[in-house]
Coordinates of C-alpha atoms and ligand atoms in Angstrom, one line a residue:
M26 CA 25.9 -8.6 -10.5
N27 CA 26.3 -10.0 -7.0
V28 CA 23.3 -8.9 -5.0
A29 CA 22.2 -9.4 -1.4
I30 CA 18.4 -9.5 -1.2
F31 CA 17.1 -8.6 2.2
S32 CA 13.7 -9.2 3.9
T33 CA 13.0 -12.0 1.4
K34 CA 9.6 -13.7 1.8
P35 CA 9.4 -17.2 0.4
Y36 CA 6.8 -16.2 -2.2
E37 CA 9.2 -13.6 -3.8
K38 CA 12.1 -15.9 -4.6
E39 CA 10.2 -17.7 -7.3
Y40 CA 9.4 -14.5 -9.1
L41 CA 12.8 -13.0 -8.8
D42 CA 14.6 -16.2 -9.9
K43 CA 12.3 -16.4 -12.9
A44 CA 12.9 -12.8 -13.8
N45 CA 16.6 -13.4 -13.6
L46 CA 16.6 -16.4 -15.9
G47 CA 19.2 -15.9 -18.6
L48 CA 20.5 -12.7 -17.0
G49 CA 22.9 -14.4 -14.6
H50 CA 22.8 -12.0 -11.7
H51 CA 23.9 -13.8 -8.5
L52 CA 21.0 -13.4 -6.1
H53 CA 21.7 -14.2 -2.4
Y54 CA 18.6 -14.2 -0.3
F55 CA 18.4 -13.2 3.4
D56 CA 15.3 -13.5 5.4
A57 CA 16.7 -10.8 7.7
S58 CA 15.9 -7.1 7.3
L59 CA 18.8 -4.8 6.6
N60 CA 19.4 -2.4 9.5
A61 CA 22.2 -1.4 11.8
D62 CA 22.3 -4.8 13.4
T63 CA 22.5 -6.8 10.2
I64 CA 24.6 -4.5 8.0
N65 CA 27.6 -6.8 7.9
L66 CA 25.6 -9.3 5.9
A67 CA 26.0 -7.0 2.9
R68 CA 29.8 -7.3 2.9
G69 CA 31.2 -8.8 -0.3
F70 CA 28.2 -7.9 -2.5
D71 CA 27.9 -5.2 -5.3
A72 CA 24.4 -4.2 -4.5
V73 CA 21.6 -4.6 -1.9
C74 CA 18.0 -5.2 -2.8
L75 CA 15.6 -3.9 -0.2
F76 CA 11.9 -3.9 0.8
V77 CA 9.9 -1.4 2.9
T78 CA 10.9 -3.2 6.1
D79 CA 14.6 -2.5 5.6
I80 CA 15.9 0.7 7.2
L81 CA 19.0 2.6 6.0
D82 CA 20.0 5.8 7.9
M83 CA 23.0 8.0 7.4
K84 CA 25.4 5.7 9.3
T85 CA 24.3 2.4 7.8
T86 CA 24.5 4.0 4.3
Q87 CA 28.0 5.1 5.0
Q88 CA 28.9 1.6 6.2
L89 CA 27.5 0.2 2.9
A90 CA 29.6 2.7 1.0
E91 CA 32.7 1.5 2.9
M92 CA 31.9 -2.1 1.9
G93 CA 31.8 -1.1 -1.7
I94 CA 28.1 -1.2 -2.3
K95 CA 27.3 0.8 -5.4
L96 CA 23.5 0.2 -5.8
I97 CA 20.4 0.1 -3.5
D98 CA 17.6 -1.5 -5.5
L99 CA 14.2 -1.2 -3.9
R100 CA 11.5 -3.7 -4.5
S101 CA 9.0 -1.0 -3.8
A102 CA 7.9 2.5 -5.0
G103 CA 8.3 4.2 -1.6
F104 CA 11.7 5.1 -0.4
N105 CA 11.5 7.0 2.8
N106 CA 13.0 4.1 4.7
I107 CA 16.2 5.1 2.8
D108 CA 18.4 8.1 3.5
V109 CA 18.6 9.1 -0.2
E110 CA 20.8 12.2 0.6
A111 CA 23.3 10.0 2.3
A112 CA 23.3 7.5 -0.6
E113 CA 23.9 10.4 -3.0
D114 CA 26.7 11.7 -0.9
H115 CA 28.4 8.3 -1.0
H116 CA 27.7 7.9 -4.8
I117 CA 25.4 4.9 -4.2
K118 CA 22.6 4.9 -6.8
V119 CA 19.0 4.2 -5.6
L120 CA 16.6 2.5 -8.0
R121 CA 13.0 1.5 -7.3
V122 CA 9.8 0.0 -8.8
P123 CA 7.7 3.1 -9.4
A124 CA 4.6 1.4 -10.7
Y125 CA 3.0 -2.0 -11.0
S126 CA -0.5 -3.4 -11.6
P127 CA -2.9 -0.7 -10.5
Q128 CA -5.6 -3.3 -11.1
A129 CA -4.3 -5.3 -8.2
V130 CA -5.0 -2.5 -5.7
A131 CA -8.2 -1.3 -7.3
E132 CA -9.7 -4.8 -7.3
H133 CA -8.7 -5.3 -3.7
A134 CA -10.6 -2.1 -2.8
V135 CA -13.7 -3.6 -4.5
A136 CA -13.1 -6.8 -2.6
L137 CA -13.3 -4.8 0.7
M138 CA -16.5 -3.0 -0.5
L139 CA -18.2 -6.2 -1.5
T140 CA -17.2 -8.1 1.6
L141 CA -18.3 -5.4 4.0
N142 CA -21.6 -4.9 2.1
R143 CA -22.6 -8.5 1.5
K144 CA -20.9 -9.9 4.5
T145 CA -19.5 -13.0 2.7
H146 CA -16.8 -13.4 5.4
K147 CA -19.6 -13.9 8.0
A148 CA -21.7 -16.1 5.8
Y149 CA -18.7 -18.4 5.1
N150 CA -18.1 -19.0 8.8
R151 CA -21.8 -19.3 9.5
V152 CA -22.5 -21.9 6.9
R153 CA -19.5 -24.0 7.9
E154 CA -21.1 -24.3 11.3
G155 CA -24.4 -25.5 9.8
N156 CA -26.1 -22.1 10.3
F157 CA -27.9 -21.2 7.1
S158 CA -29.8 -18.2 8.4
V159 CA -29.6 -14.9 6.5
E160 CA -30.2 -12.8 9.7
N161 CA -27.9 -9.8 9.8
L162 CA -26.4 -10.4 6.4
L163 CA -28.5 -7.7 4.7
G164 CA -26.6 -5.7 2.2
F165 CA -27.4 -3.0 -0.5
N166 CA -27.2 -2.8 -4.3
L167 CA -24.1 -1.1 -5.5
S168 CA -25.9 -0.2 -8.7
G169 CA -27.2 3.4 -8.4
K170 CA -25.0 4.3 -5.5
T171 CA -22.5 7.2 -5.6
V172 CA -18.9 6.4 -5.1
G173 CA -16.4 9.1 -4.2
V174 CA -12.8 8.5 -5.4
I175 CA -10.1 10.6 -3.7
G176 CA -7.1 10.6 -6.0
T177 CA -7.8 9.5 -9.6
G178 CA -4.3 8.5 -10.6
K179 CA -3.4 5.0 -11.9
I180 CA -5.3 3.0 -9.2
G181 CA -8.1 5.5 -8.8
A182 CA -8.8 5.5 -12.5
V183 CA -9.0 1.7 -12.6
L184 CA -11.4 1.8 -9.7
V185 CA -13.6 4.4 -11.5
Q186 CA -14.0 2.0 -14.4
I187 CA -14.9 -1.0 -12.2
M188 CA -17.4 1.0 -10.2
Q189 CA -19.0 2.4 -13.3
G190 CA -19.3 -1.3 -14.4
F191 CA -21.4 -1.9 -11.3
G192 CA -23.8 0.9 -12.3
C193 CA -22.5 3.4 -9.8
K194 CA -22.2 7.1 -10.2
V195 CA -18.6 8.2 -9.7
I196 CA -17.6 11.6 -8.3
A197 CA -14.0 12.5 -7.6
Y198 CA -11.6 14.8 -5.9
D199 CA -8.0 15.3 -7.2
L200 CA -5.6 18.2 -7.5
V201 CA -5.3 17.3 -11.2
E202 CA -8.5 16.5 -13.1
S203 CA -8.4 13.8 -15.7
E204 CA -10.0 14.8 -19.0
I205 CA -10.2 11.1 -19.9
L206 CA -12.2 10.3 -16.8
K207 CA -14.4 13.4 -17.2
A208 CA -15.2 12.2 -20.8
K209 CA -16.2 8.8 -19.2
G210 CA -18.7 10.6 -17.0
V211 CA -16.7 11.2 -13.8
E212 CA -17.7 14.5 -12.0
Y213 CA -14.9 16.3 -10.2
R214 CA -16.1 18.1 -7.1
P215 CA -14.5 19.9 -4.1
F216 CA -13.4 17.5 -1.4
A217 CA -16.2 18.5 1.0
E218 CA -18.8 17.8 -1.7
V219 CA -17.4 14.4 -2.5
L220 CA -17.6 13.6 1.2
S221 CA -21.2 14.7 1.6
D222 CA -22.6 13.2 -1.6
S223 CA -20.9 9.7 -1.6
D224 CA -22.3 6.4 -0.3
I225 CA -18.8 4.9 -0.6
I226 CA -15.5 6.8 -0.4
S227 CA -12.3 5.2 -1.5
L228 CA -8.9 6.8 -0.9
H229 CA -6.2 6.6 -3.6
C230 CA -4.1 9.7 -3.1
P231 CA -0.5 9.5 -1.9
L232 CA 0.4 10.2 1.7
N233 CA 2.2 13.6 2.0
P234 CA 2.0 16.6 4.4
E235 CA -1.2 17.8 2.6
T236 CA -3.1 14.5 2.7
Q237 CA -2.0 13.3 6.2
H238 CA -5.2 12.7 8.2
I239 CA -7.5 14.1 5.5
I240 CA -10.0 11.7 7.1
N241 CA -10.5 13.2 10.6
S242 CA -13.4 14.2 12.8
I243 CA -14.2 17.2 10.6
S244 CA -14.2 15.3 7.3
L245 CA -16.0 12.4 8.9
S246 CA -18.8 14.7 10.1
K247 CA -19.3 15.8 6.5
M248 CA -19.8 12.2 5.3
K249 CA -23.3 10.8 4.9
K250 CA -24.5 8.8 8.0
G251 CA -23.9 5.2 7.3
A252 CA -21.4 5.7 4.5
M253 CA -18.6 3.3 3.7
L254 CA -14.9 4.3 3.9
I255 CA -12.3 2.3 2.0
N256 CA -8.6 2.9 2.4
T257 CA -6.1 1.0 0.3
G258 CA -3.8 4.1 0.0
R259 CA -1.8 4.7 3.2
G260 CA -2.7 4.3 6.8
G261 CA -1.7 8.0 7.6
L262 CA -4.5 9.3 5.4
I263 CA -6.9 8.4 8.2
K264 CA -6.7 9.7 11.8
T265 CA -7.5 6.3 13.4
S266 CA -8.8 7.6 16.7
H267 CA -11.3 9.9 15.0
V268 CA -12.6 7.0 12.8
I269 CA -13.1 4.9 15.9
E270 CA -15.2 7.7 17.5
S271 CA -17.2 7.9 14.3
L272 CA -17.8 4.2 14.2
K273 CA -18.8 4.1 17.9
S274 CA -21.3 6.9 17.4
G275 CA -22.8 5.0 14.4
H276 CA -22.1 7.8 12.0
L277 CA -19.5 5.9 9.8
G278 CA -21.4 2.8 8.6
Y279 CA -18.5 0.7 7.4
L280 CA -14.7 0.8 7.3
G281 CA -12.5 -1.3 5.0
I282 CA -8.7 -0.8 5.3
D283 CA -5.7 -2.5 3.8
V284 CA -3.3 0.0 5.4
Y285 CA -3.1 1.2 8.9
E286 CA -1.3 4.2 10.6
Q287 CA 0.9 2.0 12.8
E288 CA 1.2 -1.0 10.5
E289 CA 5.0 -1.2 10.6
K290 CA 4.8 -3.0 13.9
L291 CA 2.1 -5.4 12.8
F292 CA 1.8 -6.1 9.1
F293 CA 3.8 -8.7 7.2
K294 CA 4.3 -10.6 10.4
D295 CA 2.6 -13.6 12.0
L296 CA 1.7 -12.3 15.5
S297 CA -1.0 -14.9 16.1
G298 CA 0.9 -16.2 19.2
S299 CA 1.6 -12.7 20.6
I300 CA -0.3 -10.2 22.7
I301 CA -1.1 -7.3 20.3
Q302 CA 0.1 -4.1 22.0
D303 CA -1.7 -1.8 19.6
D304 CA -4.9 -0.8 21.3
L305 CA -6.3 1.1 18.3
I306 CA -6.2 -1.8 16.0
E307 CA -7.6 -4.0 18.7
R308 CA -10.5 -1.6 19.0
L309 CA -11.0 -1.5 15.3
M310 CA -11.0 -5.3 15.1
G311 CA -13.8 -5.3 17.6
F312 CA -16.3 -3.6 15.3
H313 CA -18.6 -5.9 13.3
N314 CA -18.6 -3.4 10.4
V315 CA -14.8 -3.1 10.0
L316 CA -12.7 -5.2 7.7
I317 CA -8.9 -5.1 7.9
T318 CA -6.5 -6.8 5.5
P319 CA -2.7 -6.8 6.0
H320 CA -1.5 -4.5 3.1
Q321 CA -2.2 -7.2 0.5
G322 CA -3.6 -4.9 -2.2
F323 CA -0.5 -5.3 -4.3
F324 CA -0.3 -9.1 -3.7
T325 CA -1.3 -10.6 -7.0
T326 CA 0.8 -12.8 -9.3
E327 CA 0.7 -10.1 -11.9
A328 CA 2.0 -7.4 -9.5
L329 CA 4.7 -9.7 -8.1
T330 CA 5.8 -10.5 -11.7
Q331 CA 6.1 -6.8 -12.5
I332 CA 7.9 -6.0 -9.3
A333 CA 10.4 -8.8 -9.9
E334 CA 11.0 -7.9 -13.6
T335 CA 11.6 -4.2 -12.8
T336 CA 13.9 -5.1 -9.9
I337 CA 16.0 -7.4 -12.0
K338 CA 16.0 -4.9 -15.0
N339 CA 17.3 -2.3 -12.5
F340 CA 20.4 -4.5 -11.8
T341 CA 21.0 -5.0 -15.5
D342 CA 20.5 -1.3 -16.4
F343 CA 22.9 -0.3 -13.6
E344 CA 25.5 -2.8 -14.7
K345 CA 25.3 -1.4 -18.3
G346 CA 25.6 2.1 -17.0
L347 CA 22.2 3.1 -18.4
T348 CA 20.3 6.1 -17.1
S349 CA 17.0 4.9 -15.5
E350 CA 13.7 6.6 -15.0
N351 CA 13.4 4.4 -11.9
E352 CA 16.2 6.4 -10.1
V353 CA 15.3 8.0 -6.8
K354 CA 16.8 11.4 -6.3
V355 CA 16.9 13.9 -3.4
G356 CA 13.9 16.2 -3.5
N357 CA 10.9 14.0 -3.5
K358 CA 10.3 13.0 0.1
P359 CA 7.1 11.2 0.9
I360 CA 6.3 10.8 4.6
N361 CA 5.0 7.3 4.4
N362 CA 7.1 4.5 5.7
Y363 CA 5.1 1.9 3.8
A364 CA 4.9 3.5 0.4
K365 CA 4.8 0.6 -2.0
Ligands
LIG419 P1 -0.7 7.9 -8.7 O1 0.4 8.8 -8.4 O2 -0.9 7.4 -10.1 O3 -2.1 8.7 -8.3 C1 -2.2 9.5 -7.2 C2 -3.3 10.5 -7.4 O4 -3.5 11.3 -6.2 C3 -2.8 11.5 -8.5 O5 -3.8 11.7 -9.5 C4 -2.6 12.8 -7.7 O6 -2.9 14.0 -8.5 C5 -3.6 12.6 -6.6 N1 -3.3 13.5 -5.5 C6 -2.1 13.9 -5.0 N2 -2.3 14.7 -4.0 C7 -3.6 14.8 -3.8 C8 -4.4 15.5 -2.8 N3 -3.8 16.3 -1.9 N4 -5.7 15.3 -2.9 C9 -6.3 14.6 -3.8 N5 -5.6 13.9 -4.7 C10 -4.2 14.0 -4.7 O7 -0.6 6.8 -7.6 P2 -1.3 5.3 -7.7 O8 -0.4 4.4 -8.3 O9 -2.7 5.4 -8.2 O10 -1.3 4.9 -6.1 C11 -2.1 5.6 -5.2 C12 -1.7 5.2 -3.8 O11 -2.0 3.9 -3.6 C13 -0.1 5.3 -3.5 O12 0.3 6.6 -3.2 C14 0.0 4.3 -2.4 O13 -0.1 5.0 -1.2 C15 -1.1 3.3 -2.6 N6 -0.7 2.0 -2.9 C16 -1.2 0.9 -2.1 C17 -0.9 -0.4 -2.3 C18 -1.4 -1.5 -1.5 O14 -0.8 -2.6 -1.6 N7 -2.4 -1.3 -0.7 C19 0.1 -0.7 -3.4 C20 0.4 0.4 -4.3 C21 0.0 1.7 -4.0

């Protein structure tokens, strides 16, 4: 299959080429994102392979159909950057990578917790400058603390296990309670109770109309003073301006985020030579008790391997005319732009 791969990052090629070994798909890599301005790059290919930064609306989808594109293969789980209805209308199949390495994201959530707590990022810089003082590096034991997990699906369940390993009590909120996790000692409680009883809260539910801004001034006020909030889910779960107010007042004790409401304009880009125009993230970066990472929860060799293998398998299955459980159909519309 002759495929145009858009928004390619140098680190991805190695994994995709390896997954393609022996399968013989012709992979043509473009650094550019696919959008109305770059659509002509897709001419002459059978399929396009896209990431979350590629945008396909009704018009560009129609243009793809006119070029003879038969498949849109997403290197992500999220698909709201794609007009799935338009793709269906033009008989273009959309396939995706629905799941990969929940451990990658759960372990990153723990990295945020440990760094914020034990301040290893500050100690690293301090020691490099010959400052061996422990002043202001005071942390707390995780053992014995209560961790509240919002969303106990694939990633949340892995986090539960890790936190129990630290000796934490785990309480949780989910629309669907897991009997397996209950048997392992997890207590499901109403959302408000998880907020009020947790020392650390970690968000692992999807972003949808029900969960958008579940962390807002009201829910923040229910949290323990000095609690830690971790978000590796989606930026839109948190109302950023409300979190800033809570941090300013000293109510929220720590914030660790791998995702951010307006991350489309920032993340996955080197803006170190630019003036950042986003005042909210600038304000967040100014707090000593806030840690921001650029949506790297998924970024492990294991996860990249799984993403590449599923992406290539999608080409092969399509070519063989197989039905795929990875197919995206009209009906399920997440509101997140960065759903990976
Ligand atoms: P999953 O679908 O296995 O689990 C989601 C859980 O949230 C389910 O148990 C579901 O019942 C629950 N849920 C749904 N609506 C809820 C609500 N209103 N309140 C409470 N719980 C609710 O998803 P998975 O794989 O665990 O991923 C979770 C999220 O992590 C994804 O939606 C995605 O946003 C994020 N993610 C972040 C990555 C990163 O690099 N930072 C990478 C991959 C995923």
